[in-house]
XYZ file of C-alpha atoms in Angstrom:
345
model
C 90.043 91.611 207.389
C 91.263 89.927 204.648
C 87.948 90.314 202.689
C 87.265 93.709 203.071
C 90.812 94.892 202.312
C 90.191 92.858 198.844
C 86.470 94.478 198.842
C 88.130 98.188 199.286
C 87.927 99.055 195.582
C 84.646 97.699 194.918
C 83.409 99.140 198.413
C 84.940 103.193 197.148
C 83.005 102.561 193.593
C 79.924 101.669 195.481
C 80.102 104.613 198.050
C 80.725 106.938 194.771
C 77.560 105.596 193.390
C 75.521 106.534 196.369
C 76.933 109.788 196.020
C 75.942 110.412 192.577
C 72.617 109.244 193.185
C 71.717 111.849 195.517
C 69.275 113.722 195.304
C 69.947 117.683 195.198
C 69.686 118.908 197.554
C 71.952 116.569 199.295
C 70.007 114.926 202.469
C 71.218 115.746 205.960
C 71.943 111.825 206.722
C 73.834 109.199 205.142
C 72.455 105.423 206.108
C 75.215 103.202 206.414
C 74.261 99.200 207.637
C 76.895 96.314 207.858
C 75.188 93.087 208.107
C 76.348 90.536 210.321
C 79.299 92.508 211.734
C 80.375 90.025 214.276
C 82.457 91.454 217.362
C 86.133 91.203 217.123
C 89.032 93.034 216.210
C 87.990 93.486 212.314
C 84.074 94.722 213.383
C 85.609 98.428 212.951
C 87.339 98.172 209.747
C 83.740 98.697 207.466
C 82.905 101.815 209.318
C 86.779 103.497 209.396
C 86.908 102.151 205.988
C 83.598 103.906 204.780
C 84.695 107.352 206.918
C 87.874 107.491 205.475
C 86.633 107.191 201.997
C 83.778 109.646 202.345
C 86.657 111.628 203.904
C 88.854 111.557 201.114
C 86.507 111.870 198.087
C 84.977 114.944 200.036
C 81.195 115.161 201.190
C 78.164 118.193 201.212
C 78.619 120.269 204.155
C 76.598 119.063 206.915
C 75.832 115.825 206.020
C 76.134 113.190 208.855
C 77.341 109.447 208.651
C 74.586 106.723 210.356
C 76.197 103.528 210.894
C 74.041 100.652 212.237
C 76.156 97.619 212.986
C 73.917 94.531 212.523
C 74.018 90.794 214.054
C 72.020 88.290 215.609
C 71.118 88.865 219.287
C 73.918 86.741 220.914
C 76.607 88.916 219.210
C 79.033 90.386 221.935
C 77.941 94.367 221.355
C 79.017 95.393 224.026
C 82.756 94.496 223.081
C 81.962 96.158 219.809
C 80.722 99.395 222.054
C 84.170 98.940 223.763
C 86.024 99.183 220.730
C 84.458 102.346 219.605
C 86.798 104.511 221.400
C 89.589 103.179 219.556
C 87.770 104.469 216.243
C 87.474 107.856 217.791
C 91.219 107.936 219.056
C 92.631 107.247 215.144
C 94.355 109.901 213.665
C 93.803 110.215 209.822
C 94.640 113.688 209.586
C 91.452 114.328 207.224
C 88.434 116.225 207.999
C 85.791 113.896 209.030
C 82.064 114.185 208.587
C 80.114 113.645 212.035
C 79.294 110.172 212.426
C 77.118 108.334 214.866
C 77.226 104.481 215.596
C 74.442 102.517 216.327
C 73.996 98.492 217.490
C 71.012 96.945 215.799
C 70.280 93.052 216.924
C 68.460 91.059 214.507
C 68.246 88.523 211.725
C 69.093 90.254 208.115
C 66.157 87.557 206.867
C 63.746 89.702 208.568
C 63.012 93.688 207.959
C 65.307 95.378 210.027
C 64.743 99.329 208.696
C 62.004 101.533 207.580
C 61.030 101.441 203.869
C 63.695 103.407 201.994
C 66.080 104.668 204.858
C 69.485 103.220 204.040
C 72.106 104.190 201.582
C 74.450 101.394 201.471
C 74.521 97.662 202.670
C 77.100 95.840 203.037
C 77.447 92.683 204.394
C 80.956 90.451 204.441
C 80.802 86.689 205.096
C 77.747 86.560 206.783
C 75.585 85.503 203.795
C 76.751 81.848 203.550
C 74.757 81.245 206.403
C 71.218 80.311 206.381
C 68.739 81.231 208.787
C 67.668 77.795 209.703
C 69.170 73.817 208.194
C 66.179 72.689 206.283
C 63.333 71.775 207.807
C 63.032 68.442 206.477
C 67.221 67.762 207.596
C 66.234 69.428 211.225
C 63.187 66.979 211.379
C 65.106 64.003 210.567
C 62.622 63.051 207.388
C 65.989 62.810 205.266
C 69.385 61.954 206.628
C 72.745 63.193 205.768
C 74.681 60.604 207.320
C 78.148 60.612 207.918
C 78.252 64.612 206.965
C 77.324 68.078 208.153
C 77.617 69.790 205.392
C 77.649 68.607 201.730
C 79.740 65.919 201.563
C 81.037 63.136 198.336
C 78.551 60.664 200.464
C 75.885 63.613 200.541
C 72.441 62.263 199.009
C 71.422 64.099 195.760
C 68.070 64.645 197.094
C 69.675 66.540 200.371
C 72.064 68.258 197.967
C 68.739 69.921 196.506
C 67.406 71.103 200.010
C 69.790 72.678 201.000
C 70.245 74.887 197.554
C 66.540 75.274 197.724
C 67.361 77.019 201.136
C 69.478 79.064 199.662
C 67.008 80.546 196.965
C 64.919 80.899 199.809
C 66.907 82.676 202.355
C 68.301 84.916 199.325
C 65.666 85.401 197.562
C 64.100 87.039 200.728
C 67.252 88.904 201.919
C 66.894 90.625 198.459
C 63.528 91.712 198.512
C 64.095 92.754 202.585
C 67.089 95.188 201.306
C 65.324 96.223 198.177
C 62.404 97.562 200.541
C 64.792 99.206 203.204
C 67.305 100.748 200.341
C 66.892 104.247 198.858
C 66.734 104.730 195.277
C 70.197 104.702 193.473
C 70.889 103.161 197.154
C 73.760 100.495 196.806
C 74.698 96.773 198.241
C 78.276 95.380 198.422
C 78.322 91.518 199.596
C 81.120 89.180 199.793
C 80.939 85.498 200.642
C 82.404 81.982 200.335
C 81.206 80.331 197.781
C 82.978 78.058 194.799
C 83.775 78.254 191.072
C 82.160 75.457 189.893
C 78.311 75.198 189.241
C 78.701 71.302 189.956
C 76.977 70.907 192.913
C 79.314 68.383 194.644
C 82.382 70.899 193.624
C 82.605 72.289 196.573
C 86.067 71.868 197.111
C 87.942 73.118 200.084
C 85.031 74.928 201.429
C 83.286 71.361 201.543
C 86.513 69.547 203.215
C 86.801 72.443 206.017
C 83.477 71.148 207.435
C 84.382 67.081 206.134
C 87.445 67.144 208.212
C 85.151 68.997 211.322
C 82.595 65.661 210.328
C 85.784 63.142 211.344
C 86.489 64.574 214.197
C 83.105 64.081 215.489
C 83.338 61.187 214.524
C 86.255 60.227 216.330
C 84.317 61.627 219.166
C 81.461 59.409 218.660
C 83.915 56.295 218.447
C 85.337 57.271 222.223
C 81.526 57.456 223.462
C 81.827 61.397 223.928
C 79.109 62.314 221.274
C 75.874 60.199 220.463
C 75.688 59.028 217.578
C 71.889 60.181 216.847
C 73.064 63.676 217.600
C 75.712 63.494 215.343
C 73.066 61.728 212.428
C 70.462 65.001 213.053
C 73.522 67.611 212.951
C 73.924 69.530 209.541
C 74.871 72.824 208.947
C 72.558 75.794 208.390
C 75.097 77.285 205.584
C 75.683 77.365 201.884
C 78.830 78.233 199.653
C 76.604 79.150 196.247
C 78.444 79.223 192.456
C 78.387 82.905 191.271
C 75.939 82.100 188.992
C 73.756 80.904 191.208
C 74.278 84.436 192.925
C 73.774 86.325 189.620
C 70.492 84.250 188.572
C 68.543 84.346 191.463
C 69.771 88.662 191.177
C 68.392 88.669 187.712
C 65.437 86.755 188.657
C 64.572 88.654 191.346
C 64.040 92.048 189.280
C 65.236 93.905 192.250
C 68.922 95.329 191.520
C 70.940 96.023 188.618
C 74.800 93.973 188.927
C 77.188 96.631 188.881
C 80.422 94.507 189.854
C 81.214 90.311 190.560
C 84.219 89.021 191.433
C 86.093 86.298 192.776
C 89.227 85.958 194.491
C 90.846 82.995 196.572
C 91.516 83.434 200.330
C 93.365 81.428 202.357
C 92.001 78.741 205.373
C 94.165 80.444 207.715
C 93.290 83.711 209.123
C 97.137 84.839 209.297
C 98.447 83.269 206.163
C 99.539 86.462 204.002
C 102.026 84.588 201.679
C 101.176 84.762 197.993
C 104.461 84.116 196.750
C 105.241 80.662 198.736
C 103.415 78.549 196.016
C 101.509 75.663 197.837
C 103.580 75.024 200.497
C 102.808 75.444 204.076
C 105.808 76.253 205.963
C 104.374 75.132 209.577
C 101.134 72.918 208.945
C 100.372 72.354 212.809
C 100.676 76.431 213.657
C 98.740 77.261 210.499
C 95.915 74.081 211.540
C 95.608 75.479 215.161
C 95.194 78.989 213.535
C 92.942 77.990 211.808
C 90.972 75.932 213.537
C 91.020 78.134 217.029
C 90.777 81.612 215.563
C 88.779 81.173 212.470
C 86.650 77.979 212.886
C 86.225 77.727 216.651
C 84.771 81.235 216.512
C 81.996 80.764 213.805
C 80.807 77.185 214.918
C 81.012 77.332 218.415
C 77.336 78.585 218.966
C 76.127 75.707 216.451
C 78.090 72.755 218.581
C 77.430 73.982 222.055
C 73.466 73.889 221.104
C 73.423 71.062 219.508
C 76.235 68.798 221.721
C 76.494 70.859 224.894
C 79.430 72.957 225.888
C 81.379 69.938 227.226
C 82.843 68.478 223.922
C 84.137 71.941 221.993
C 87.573 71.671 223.597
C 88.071 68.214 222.479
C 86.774 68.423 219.442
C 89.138 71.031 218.615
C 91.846 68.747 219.837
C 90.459 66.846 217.666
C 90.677 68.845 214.401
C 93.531 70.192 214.314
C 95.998 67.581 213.430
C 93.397 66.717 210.944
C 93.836 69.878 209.554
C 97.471 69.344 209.563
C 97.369 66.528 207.513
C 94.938 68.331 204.944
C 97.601 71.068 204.937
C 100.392 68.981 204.349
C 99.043 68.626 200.646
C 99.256 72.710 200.409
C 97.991 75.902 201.348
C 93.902 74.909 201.500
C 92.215 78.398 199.522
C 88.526 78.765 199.098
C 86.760 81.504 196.574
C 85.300 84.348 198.047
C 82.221 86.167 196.173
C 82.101 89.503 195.277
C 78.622 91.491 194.144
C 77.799 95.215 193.847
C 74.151 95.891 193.322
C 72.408 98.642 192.419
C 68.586 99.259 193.616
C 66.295 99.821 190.399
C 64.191 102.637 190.356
């Protein structure tokens, strides 16, 4: 929630861009797709978000809103389908253009819409994630021992796969959306990433998944886990540097960069405070926070499949006192990305 209320601006500009792209006359249908939506309380907030600007800024008669809500198959859409009469009950008190809501299941690293159908992308989060770990990690040709993720023990050679994944996986998520966008068509992406361009500065978005790596470790040590299994598990995810982001944009030919950005966000999912300096008032409540309402959620899938269902209680046990401790040295922030393409002509 947290990123798209920071996104809002950028999102309005993007929407107003669409807009003036148009072609006259106006077309009946306006293509809206948010990429890996999730389901939860905050899957809602893109589309009311979108409406209410569209609202606002006023609209050609007749036109109709087409949302398509996009994640992989597993996603719980039928909670999402729930929710959708709470979206209908909201009163703005603006004149809304007819909208229509859609579920599509999928992976964004595959064509999910005909050539040149949709108006604007956006996608919040869901990027860092890669559609597979690298082949030769999964395989177990090169190890990553001791880590899940890139770690200060992480090999330099393993460092390199998985940013070649990255280039990969984005490099064909670009050219996917380039196909499926309309001309003057727009894309709005945020993700974790990190400031530096040092590859091993990956600072508290590397020690989030270092402190999940001890207590799987601690797991291993009681006999719970094997240690093999915990050898052959890394992460299929990425936190690029903006630049990375903007080069392999540039490179790709594909969009014009109309906006980047970067602002800090906090571990825990409920920490508001910007004027507390680095303190942590409550380090256990804000560790369980965020380990059972953030975390938990997003890694779940990933454990049970590689571990089994049996060990995700404990290991959450597990992490959050060593989340506490981590906390104890301040509030733990990581960067969030911010890009606004254009398609080129």
């Amino acid at each position: 929630m947290k990123a798209i209320m920071e996104t809002k601006p950028v999102l309005c500009k993007a929407i107003e861009g669409v807009f003036a792209s148009l072609s006259s006359p106006a077309p009946a249908k306006i293509v809206i797709a948010d990429l890996g939506c999730s389901s939860g309380p905050n899957t809602l907030l893109v589309v009311s978000g979108v409406i209410g600007m569209i609202s606002t800024s006023g609209y050609p008669k007749m036109m109709e809103l087409q949302f398509f809500l996009n994640d992989l198959p597993g996603n719980d859409f039928n909670y999402v389908f729930r929710s959708l009469q709470q979206l209908a009950d909201r009163k703005e008190g603006l004149l809304e253009p007819p909208y229509y809501i859609a579920g599509l299941p999928g992976s964004f690293y595959t064509r999910l819409f005909p050539c040149q159908s949709v108006h604007l992308f956006h996608s919040s989060y869901a990027l860092m994630w890669r559609s597979k770990v690298p082949e030769e990690l999964s395989s177990g040709v090169h190890l990553n021992k001791g880590n899940i993720y890139i770690g200060k023990s992480t090999p330099s050679h393993v460092v390199k796969l998985f940013q070649k994944k990255f280039k990969e996986d984005f490099s064909l998520f670009l050219t996917l959306r380039q196909e499926e966008l309309v001309s003057g068509g727009r894309m709005v992406l945020t993700f974790l990433g990190r400031k530096s361009s040092q590859m091993l500065a990956h600072g508290d978005v590397g020690t989030m998944w270092e402190l999940l790596a001890q207590a799987l470790q601690i797991l291993v040590q009681k006999g719970h886990v094997n240690e093999e299994d915990l050898t052959t598990f890394n992460l299929p995810y990425y936190a690029p540097s903006v630049d990375e982001v903007t080069e392999l944009i540039e490179e790709s030919g594909l969009f014009d960069v109309e906006h980047t950005g970067v602002f800090e966000s906090s571990w825990d999912p409920h920490d508001d405070s910007k004027s507390n300096g680095d303190a942590v008032a409550d380090c256990a409540r804000s560790a369980d926070s965020i380990a059972n309402c953030s975390i938990r959620a997003v890694i779940k899938p990933l454990i049970t499949d590689h571990f089994g269902e049996s060990i995700v209680d404990e290991l959450f046990q597990v992490y959050v006192p060593l989340v506490a401790k981590h906390l104890e040295k301040g509030r733990a922030m990581y960067p969030v990305i911010v890009v606004s393409l254009k398609g080129r002509l």
